[in-house]
Amino acid sequence: METMKIAGTTLHLHTIADAVETIVRQTPVTDMHTHLFASEFESLCLWELDDLLTYHYLISETFRWIDMPYEQFWSLSKREQADLIWRTLFVEHSPISEAASGVLNVFRQLGLDTSSRDLQTYRDAWARMTVDGHIDDVMRTAGVRDIVMTNDPLDASERATWERGGGKGDPRFHAALRVDPLLNDWDNAWPQLAGLGYRVSADWTEETVREVRRFLGEWIDRMDALYLAVSMPGDFVYPATDHRTRMIDEAMVPACQEAGIPFALMIGVRRRVNPGLQLAGDMSMKSDVGAVESLCRAYPEQKFLITMLARENQHELAVLARKFRNLMVFGCWWFLHIESMVREMTEMRLELLGLSVIPQHSDCRIFGQLLYKWEYSRRIIAQTLIQKYTRVLETGWTVTEDDVRRDCADLFGGNFWRFLGKPVPAVERGEAR
Ligand code: HDL
Ligand code: ZN
């Protein structure tokens, strides 16, 4: 029998580390969940220094040091808020949290002189930038080839871009249709739908179901949405005799099946535990992985992208993914997007699921964040892969550079696009192997 030819340089115990670090660094990323917007979305496209400093993670960290009333902070201009955050987290204390050190990492990767503690130094640097030049520089440096946005047609300013035929001008940016209010705040959502011309009412009537389906279908088509996304509170149970189950069963899953797209559920948030912090006031909570199990079993032909917010849910979710091939686990979400949790979760996932996961997304809101979030994520994923390839090499198995390239392409985008049943756009554009 002909021996199978192994392609590419064979790696050994003393060469695997350098090879993996190099290949991971070079592998282009599809960032499959972000809050970034292409520049055509104008004010929704956040990239300025004051946007970076008023990131809600830094706001909540600043309030731990100051007695200022919340209302007084929110009455400040964005620039004044940024000044206060800079003084508090960068001058009066060392910026060692993930979000604070991340800002300095952005400065470094943009080639700025980080020896200055004068915020004006960095404001002057941003004054020399343009939004499109900054986006190109950051995506190139971070190695991010494609970005999936979070798109909400109930947001009037975003809707305006779509309704004038915009939204798809930059092929690197893709849409995900986000519809939390339909599931979690129906009393306020249905009047908004009605205001857009959909014949819905508070009651879950046949016409309401039909019109919610029409809303979902029309916006999936208009955005060419890659997936339908919702974030769910930690008390989400499924199935239940409640509005959420009816909305999922009668509208959301059918809309996904009609469009042939995955349904992404991000589970475990407790919104506004401290309303005074606004967006920064959300909390995580343990959730019922059983709800995901019931969904995957009820709809074996429907693909589900799932991430959960509580550390305590991660092992059970990874084990569940071993049972359902229509379940794709993704990312280290939100409060888990810190180096210690990324390391713990990535090791566990590769040990339980091999390479059939989407290990990371950035969740970025401001473009510069791509630089630090992907730098440390790549480093940790590379360190974990080296550990696992070493274990394989020690058995005498052959691992080649081509094997590692293939595996990394899967982890950093290939698994996502394959789960969608779509080709990798960066390859289609000739930008990546
Ligand atoms: O619901 C979500 O998509 C979360 O990611 C929230 O946007 C959260 O506020 C966040 O920014 N996480 O990083
Ligand atoms: Zn998010």
Coordinates of C-alpha atoms and ligand atoms in Angstrom, one line a residue:
M1 CA 0.0 0.0 0.0
E2 CA 1.4 3.4 -0.9
T3 CA 2.6 5.3 2.1
M4 CA 0.8 8.6 2.5
K5 CA 3.1 11.6 1.7
I6 CA 3.3 14.0 4.6
A7 CA 3.5 17.6 3.3
G8 CA 5.5 20.4 4.8
T9 CA 8.5 20.5 7.1
T10 CA 8.4 17.9 9.9
L11 CA 8.4 19.5 13.3
H12 CA 10.2 18.1 16.4
L13 CA 10.2 18.7 20.1
H14 CA 12.9 21.4 19.8
T15 CA 11.2 23.2 16.9
I16 CA 7.5 23.0 17.6
A17 CA 7.4 26.1 19.8
D18 CA 9.0 28.5 17.3
A19 CA 6.9 27.1 14.5
V20 CA 3.6 27.3 16.3
E21 CA 4.3 30.9 17.6
T22 CA 5.2 32.0 14.1
I23 CA 2.2 30.4 12.4
V24 CA -0.3 31.6 15.0
R25 CA 1.1 35.1 14.7
Q26 CA 0.7 34.9 10.9
T27 CA -2.7 33.3 10.8
P28 CA -5.4 35.8 9.7
V29 CA -8.4 36.1 12.0
T30 CA -12.1 36.4 11.4
D31 CA -13.4 38.2 14.5
M32 CA -16.8 36.7 14.6
H33 CA -18.4 38.8 17.4
T34 CA -17.6 42.5 17.8
H35 CA -19.4 45.8 18.4
L36 CA -17.3 47.5 15.8
F37 CA -18.8 49.2 12.8
A38 CA -17.4 50.0 9.3
S39 CA -16.6 53.7 8.9
E40 CA -19.8 54.2 6.8
F41 CA -21.8 53.9 10.0
E42 CA -20.2 57.2 11.0
S43 CA -20.9 58.0 14.7
L44 CA -21.3 54.3 15.5
C45 CA -17.7 53.6 14.3
L46 CA -15.7 54.2 17.5
W47 CA -11.9 54.6 17.0
E48 CA -10.8 57.8 18.8
L49 CA -8.6 58.0 21.9
D50 CA -11.5 59.3 24.1
D51 CA -13.6 56.4 22.9
L52 CA -10.8 54.0 24.0
L53 CA -10.5 55.6 27.4
T54 CA -14.3 55.8 28.1
Y55 CA -14.7 52.0 27.3
H56 CA -17.3 50.8 29.8
Y57 CA -14.8 48.4 31.4
L58 CA -12.6 51.4 32.3
I59 CA -15.6 53.4 33.6
S60 CA -16.6 50.7 36.1
E61 CA -12.9 50.4 37.2
T62 CA -12.6 54.2 37.7
F63 CA -15.7 54.3 39.9
R64 CA -14.0 51.9 42.3
W65 CA -11.6 54.8 43.2
I66 CA -13.8 57.9 43.1
D67 CA -16.8 59.2 45.2
M68 CA -18.3 61.2 42.3
P69 CA -22.0 60.7 41.9
Y70 CA -22.9 58.7 38.8
E71 CA -25.1 61.5 37.4
Q72 CA -22.2 63.9 37.7
F73 CA -19.9 61.6 35.7
W74 CA -22.5 61.1 33.0
S75 CA -23.0 64.9 32.8
L76 CA -19.3 65.3 31.8
S77 CA -18.3 65.5 28.2
K78 CA -16.6 62.4 26.7
R79 CA -13.3 64.3 26.9
E80 CA -13.8 65.2 30.5
Q81 CA -14.7 61.6 31.3
A82 CA -11.5 60.4 29.5
D83 CA -9.4 62.9 31.5
L84 CA -10.8 61.6 34.8
I85 CA -10.3 58.0 33.8
W86 CA -6.7 58.7 32.6
R87 CA -5.9 60.5 35.9
T88 CA -7.5 57.8 38.1
L89 CA -6.4 54.6 36.4
F90 CA -3.1 55.7 34.6
V91 CA -1.6 58.4 36.8
E92 CA -2.8 57.9 40.4
H93 CA -2.6 54.1 40.1
S94 CA -0.7 51.7 37.8
P95 CA -2.7 50.6 34.8
I96 CA -2.4 46.8 35.3
S97 CA -6.0 45.7 34.7
E98 CA -6.7 43.9 31.3
A99 CA -8.5 46.9 30.0
A100 CA -6.1 49.6 31.3
S101 CA -2.9 47.9 30.3
G102 CA -4.7 47.2 27.0
V103 CA -4.8 50.9 26.3
L104 CA -1.0 51.2 26.7
N105 CA -0.6 48.1 24.5
V106 CA -2.6 49.9 21.8
F107 CA -0.2 52.9 22.1
R108 CA 2.8 50.6 21.8
Q109 CA 1.5 48.7 18.8
L110 CA 0.6 52.0 17.1
G111 CA 4.3 52.9 17.5
L112 CA 3.6 55.8 20.0
D113 CA 6.2 56.8 22.7
T114 CA 4.6 55.4 25.9
S115 CA 7.1 57.1 28.2
S116 CA 4.8 60.1 28.5
R117 CA 2.0 60.2 31.2
D118 CA 0.6 63.4 29.6
L119 CA -2.7 62.4 27.8
Q120 CA -2.2 65.3 25.4
T121 CA 0.8 63.4 23.9
Y122 CA -1.6 60.7 22.7
R123 CA -4.4 63.1 21.8
D124 CA -1.9 64.8 19.4
A125 CA -1.1 61.4 17.9
W126 CA -4.7 60.6 17.2
A127 CA -5.2 64.1 15.7
R128 CA -2.8 63.0 12.9
M129 CA -4.9 59.9 12.1
T130 CA -7.9 59.4 9.9
V131 CA -10.7 56.8 10.7
D132 CA -10.1 54.7 7.6
G133 CA -6.3 54.9 8.0
H134 CA -6.6 53.9 11.6
I135 CA -8.9 51.0 10.8
D136 CA -6.5 49.7 8.1
D137 CA -3.5 50.0 10.4
V138 CA -5.2 48.3 13.3
M139 CA -6.6 45.4 11.2
R140 CA -3.3 44.8 9.5
T141 CA -1.3 44.9 12.7
A142 CA -3.8 42.7 14.6
G143 CA -4.0 40.3 11.7
V144 CA -7.8 40.6 11.6
R145 CA -9.1 40.1 8.0
D146 CA -12.8 40.0 8.6
I147 CA -15.0 41.5 11.3
V148 CA -18.6 40.6 12.2
M149 CA -20.5 43.5 13.6
T150 CA -23.5 43.5 16.0
N151 CA -26.4 45.0 14.1
D152 CA -29.6 46.3 15.6
P153 CA -32.3 47.5 13.2
L154 CA -34.2 49.0 16.2
D155 CA -31.3 51.4 16.6
A156 CA -32.5 54.4 14.6
S157 CA -29.0 55.7 13.7
E158 CA -27.9 52.3 12.5
R159 CA -31.2 51.7 10.7
A160 CA -30.7 54.9 8.7
T161 CA -27.5 53.5 7.2
W162 CA -29.1 50.3 6.1
E163 CA -32.3 52.0 4.8
R164 CA -30.2 54.3 2.5
G165 CA -28.7 51.1 1.0
G166 CA -25.4 51.3 3.0
G167 CA -23.9 48.9 5.4
K168 CA -22.0 46.6 3.0
G169 CA -19.6 49.1 1.5
D170 CA -16.5 47.5 3.1
P171 CA -16.2 43.7 2.3
R172 CA -14.2 43.1 5.5
F173 CA -17.3 43.9 7.6
H174 CA -20.1 41.5 8.0
A175 CA -23.5 41.8 9.8
A176 CA -25.0 39.7 12.6
L177 CA -28.7 40.5 13.3
R178 CA -29.1 41.2 17.0
V179 CA -32.6 41.1 18.4
D180 CA -32.4 41.0 22.2
P181 CA -35.5 43.1 22.8
L182 CA -37.7 40.7 21.0
L183 CA -36.8 38.0 23.5
N184 CA -36.1 40.0 26.6
D185 CA -38.2 43.1 26.4
W186 CA -41.2 42.4 24.3
D187 CA -43.4 45.0 26.0
N188 CA -41.1 47.7 24.7
A189 CA -40.1 45.9 21.5
W190 CA -43.4 45.3 19.8
P191 CA -44.4 49.0 19.7
Q192 CA -41.1 49.7 17.9
L193 CA -41.8 47.0 15.4
A194 CA -45.3 48.4 14.9
G195 CA -43.7 51.8 14.3
L196 CA -41.7 50.3 11.5
G197 CA -44.9 49.0 9.9
Y198 CA -45.0 45.4 11.2
R199 CA -48.5 44.5 12.3
V200 CA -47.6 43.1 15.7
S201 CA -49.3 43.5 19.1
A202 CA -48.5 42.7 22.7
D203 CA -50.3 39.4 22.3
W204 CA -48.6 36.4 20.6
T205 CA -51.3 36.1 17.9
E206 CA -50.8 34.4 14.5
E207 CA -50.5 37.7 12.8
T208 CA -47.8 38.9 15.4
V209 CA -45.8 35.7 14.7
R210 CA -46.2 36.2 11.0
E211 CA -45.0 39.8 11.2
V212 CA -42.1 39.0 13.6
R213 CA -41.0 36.4 11.0
R214 CA -41.3 39.1 8.3
F215 CA -39.2 41.5 10.3
L216 CA -36.5 38.9 10.9
G217 CA -36.5 37.7 7.3
E218 CA -36.4 41.2 5.8
W219 CA -33.5 42.3 8.0
I220 CA -31.5 39.1 7.6
D221 CA -31.8 39.6 3.8
R222 CA -31.1 43.4 3.9
M223 CA -28.0 42.9 6.1
D224 CA -27.0 39.5 4.5
A225 CA -26.7 38.6 8.2
L226 CA -24.3 35.8 8.9
Y227 CA -26.2 34.7 12.0
L228 CA -29.1 35.7 14.2
A229 CA -27.8 36.7 17.7
V230 CA -29.3 37.3 21.1
S231 CA -27.9 37.6 24.6
M232 CA -29.9 35.9 27.2
P233 CA -30.1 36.5 30.9
G234 CA -28.8 33.8 33.2
D235 CA -32.3 32.8 34.2
F236 CA -33.0 31.6 30.6
V237 CA -34.7 28.3 30.6
Y238 CA -35.9 26.3 27.6
P239 CA -38.4 25.0 27.0
A240 CA -40.8 26.9 29.2
T241 CA -44.3 28.2 28.9
D242 CA -43.2 31.7 28.3
H243 CA -42.7 34.4 25.6
R244 CA -39.1 33.5 25.0
T245 CA -39.8 29.9 24.1
R246 CA -42.7 30.9 21.8
M247 CA -40.4 33.5 20.1
I248 CA -37.6 31.0 19.7
D249 CA -39.8 28.1 18.4
E250 CA -42.2 30.1 16.3
A251 CA -40.1 32.9 15.0
M252 CA -36.3 32.8 15.5
V253 CA -35.5 29.2 14.7
P254 CA -37.8 29.2 11.7
A255 CA -36.2 32.4 10.4
C256 CA -32.8 30.9 10.8
Q257 CA -33.8 27.7 9.0
E258 CA -35.4 29.7 6.2
A259 CA -32.2 31.8 5.8
G260 CA -29.9 28.8 6.4
I261 CA -27.9 30.6 9.1
P262 CA -26.8 29.8 12.7
F263 CA -28.6 31.0 15.8
A264 CA -26.1 32.6 18.3
L265 CA -27.0 32.6 21.9
M266 CA -24.8 34.4 24.4
I267 CA -26.1 33.3 27.8
G268 CA -25.5 34.5 31.4
V269 CA -25.9 38.2 31.6
R270 CA -27.7 40.0 34.4
R271 CA -28.4 43.5 33.0
R272 CA -28.0 46.7 35.0
V273 CA -27.3 45.3 38.5
N274 CA -26.1 48.8 39.1
P275 CA -28.2 51.1 36.9
G276 CA -26.0 54.1 37.8
L277 CA -23.1 52.5 35.8
Q278 CA -25.4 52.3 32.6
L279 CA -23.6 49.9 30.1
A280 CA -20.9 49.2 32.7
G281 CA -23.6 48.0 35.2
D282 CA -24.1 44.5 33.8
M283 CA -23.2 41.4 35.7
S284 CA -22.6 37.7 34.9
M285 CA -24.5 34.8 36.4
K286 CA -24.5 31.0 36.3
S287 CA -26.9 29.7 33.7
D288 CA -28.7 26.5 32.8
V289 CA -26.7 24.6 30.2
G290 CA -29.7 22.4 30.0
A291 CA -31.5 25.0 27.9
V292 CA -28.7 24.7 25.3
E293 CA -29.0 20.9 25.4
S294 CA -32.8 21.1 24.8
L295 CA -32.4 23.5 21.9
C296 CA -29.7 21.4 20.2
R297 CA -31.8 18.2 20.6
A298 CA -35.1 19.9 19.5
Y299 CA -33.5 21.3 16.4
P300 CA -30.7 18.9 15.2
E301 CA -30.6 20.5 11.8
Q302 CA -30.2 24.0 13.2
K303 CA -26.7 25.2 14.0
F304 CA -26.2 27.0 17.3
L305 CA -23.2 29.3 18.1
I306 CA -23.0 29.4 21.9
T307 CA -21.0 31.3 24.5
M308 CA -21.7 31.6 28.2
L309 CA -20.6 34.2 30.6
A310 CA -20.1 32.4 33.8
R311 CA -16.8 30.6 34.4
E312 CA -18.8 27.9 36.2
N313 CA -20.7 27.0 33.0
Q314 CA -17.6 26.5 30.7
H315 CA -16.8 22.8 31.4
E316 CA -20.4 21.6 31.1
L317 CA -20.8 23.5 27.9
A318 CA -17.7 22.0 26.4
V319 CA -18.8 18.5 27.4
L320 CA -22.3 19.2 25.8
A321 CA -20.6 20.2 22.6
R322 CA -19.2 16.7 22.4
K323 CA -22.8 15.5 22.3
F324 CA -24.1 17.8 19.6
R325 CA -22.3 18.6 16.3
N326 CA -24.8 21.4 15.7
L327 CA -23.4 23.2 18.8
M328 CA -20.3 25.4 18.2
V329 CA -18.7 26.8 21.3
F330 CA -17.2 30.2 20.8
G331 CA -15.0 32.8 22.5
C332 CA -14.1 33.8 26.0
W333 CA -16.9 36.3 26.5
W334 CA -16.8 39.6 28.3
F335 CA -15.6 39.1 31.9
L336 CA -13.9 35.9 30.7
H337 CA -11.9 37.8 28.1
I338 CA -8.9 38.1 30.6
E339 CA -5.7 36.2 30.3
S340 CA -6.2 33.8 33.2
M341 CA -9.7 32.7 31.9
V342 CA -8.6 32.5 28.3
R343 CA -5.8 30.2 29.3
E344 CA -8.1 28.0 31.5
M345 CA -10.9 27.8 28.9
T346 CA -8.6 27.2 25.9
E347 CA -6.8 24.4 27.6
M348 CA -10.0 22.7 28.6
R349 CA -11.7 23.2 25.2
L350 CA -8.8 21.8 23.2
E351 CA -8.5 18.8 25.6
L352 CA -12.3 18.1 25.3
L353 CA -13.0 19.2 21.7
G354 CA -9.7 19.1 19.9
L355 CA -9.7 21.8 17.2
S356 CA -13.5 21.9 16.6
V357 CA -14.0 25.1 18.5
I358 CA -13.9 28.9 17.9
P359 CA -11.5 29.7 20.7
Q360 CA -11.8 33.5 20.6
H361 CA -13.7 36.6 19.5
S362 CA -12.7 40.1 20.6
D363 CA -16.1 41.7 21.5
C364 CA -14.3 45.0 20.7
R365 CA -16.2 48.2 20.8
I366 CA -13.3 50.5 19.8
F367 CA -10.9 49.6 16.9
G368 CA -7.7 50.0 18.8
Q369 CA -8.8 47.2 21.2
L370 CA -8.3 44.6 18.4
L371 CA -4.5 45.1 18.9
Y372 CA -4.3 44.0 22.6
K373 CA -7.2 41.6 22.7
W374 CA -5.9 39.6 19.7
E375 CA -2.2 39.9 20.8
Y376 CA -2.8 38.2 24.2
S377 CA -5.4 35.8 22.8
R378 CA -3.0 34.6 20.0
R379 CA -0.1 34.3 22.6
I380 CA -2.2 32.1 24.9
I381 CA -3.7 30.0 22.1
A382 CA -0.2 29.4 20.8
Q383 CA 1.1 28.4 24.2
T384 CA -1.8 25.9 24.6
L385 CA -1.2 24.5 21.1
I386 CA 2.5 24.0 21.8
Q387 CA 1.5 22.0 24.9
K388 CA -0.9 19.8 23.0
Y389 CA 1.3 19.3 19.9
T390 CA 4.2 18.4 22.2
R391 CA 2.1 15.7 23.8
V392 CA 1.4 14.3 20.3
L393 CA 5.0 14.5 19.2
E394 CA 6.0 12.6 22.3
T395 CA 4.0 9.6 21.1
G396 CA 6.2 9.5 18.0
W397 CA 3.4 11.0 15.8
T398 CA 4.6 13.3 13.0
V399 CA 3.4 16.9 13.0
T400 CA 4.3 19.2 10.1
E401 CA 4.2 22.9 9.5
D402 CA 1.3 22.3 7.1
D403 CA -0.6 20.5 9.8
V404 CA -0.1 23.5 12.1
R405 CA -1.1 26.0 9.4
R406 CA -4.3 24.0 8.6
D407 CA -5.2 23.7 12.3
C408 CA -4.6 27.4 13.0
A409 CA -6.6 28.5 10.0
D410 CA -9.5 26.4 11.4
L411 CA -9.2 27.9 14.9
F412 CA -8.9 31.6 13.8
G413 CA -11.7 31.6 11.2
G414 CA -12.0 28.4 9.2
N415 CA -14.3 26.7 11.7
F416 CA -16.6 29.7 11.8
W417 CA -17.0 30.0 8.1
R418 CA -17.3 26.2 7.7
F419 CA -20.1 26.2 10.3
L420 CA -21.8 28.9 8.3
G421 CA -21.4 26.8 5.1
K422 CA -19.5 29.7 3.5
P423 CA -16.0 30.1 2.0
V424 CA -13.4 32.1 3.9
P425 CA -13.8 35.7 2.5
A426 CA -10.1 36.6 3.0
V427 CA -9.1 33.6 0.9
E428 CA -11.8 34.6 -1.7
R429 CA -10.2 38.1 -1.7
G430 CA -6.8 36.5 -2.2
E431 CA -5.6 37.9 1.2
A432 CA -4.9 34.7 2.9
R433 CA -4.1 31.0 2.2
Ligands
HDL1 O1 -24.1 41.5 24.9 C1 -23.0 41.5 24.4 O2 -22.8 41.4 23.2 C2 -21.9 41.9 25.4 O3 -20.6 41.6 24.7 C3 -22.0 43.3 25.8 O4 -22.0 44.1 24.6 C4 -20.9 43.8 26.8 O5 -21.3 45.0 27.2 C5 -19.5 43.9 26.2 O6 -19.2 44.9 25.7 N1 -18.8 42.9 26.4 O7 -17.5 42.9 26.0
ZN2 ZN -20.7 41.5 22.7

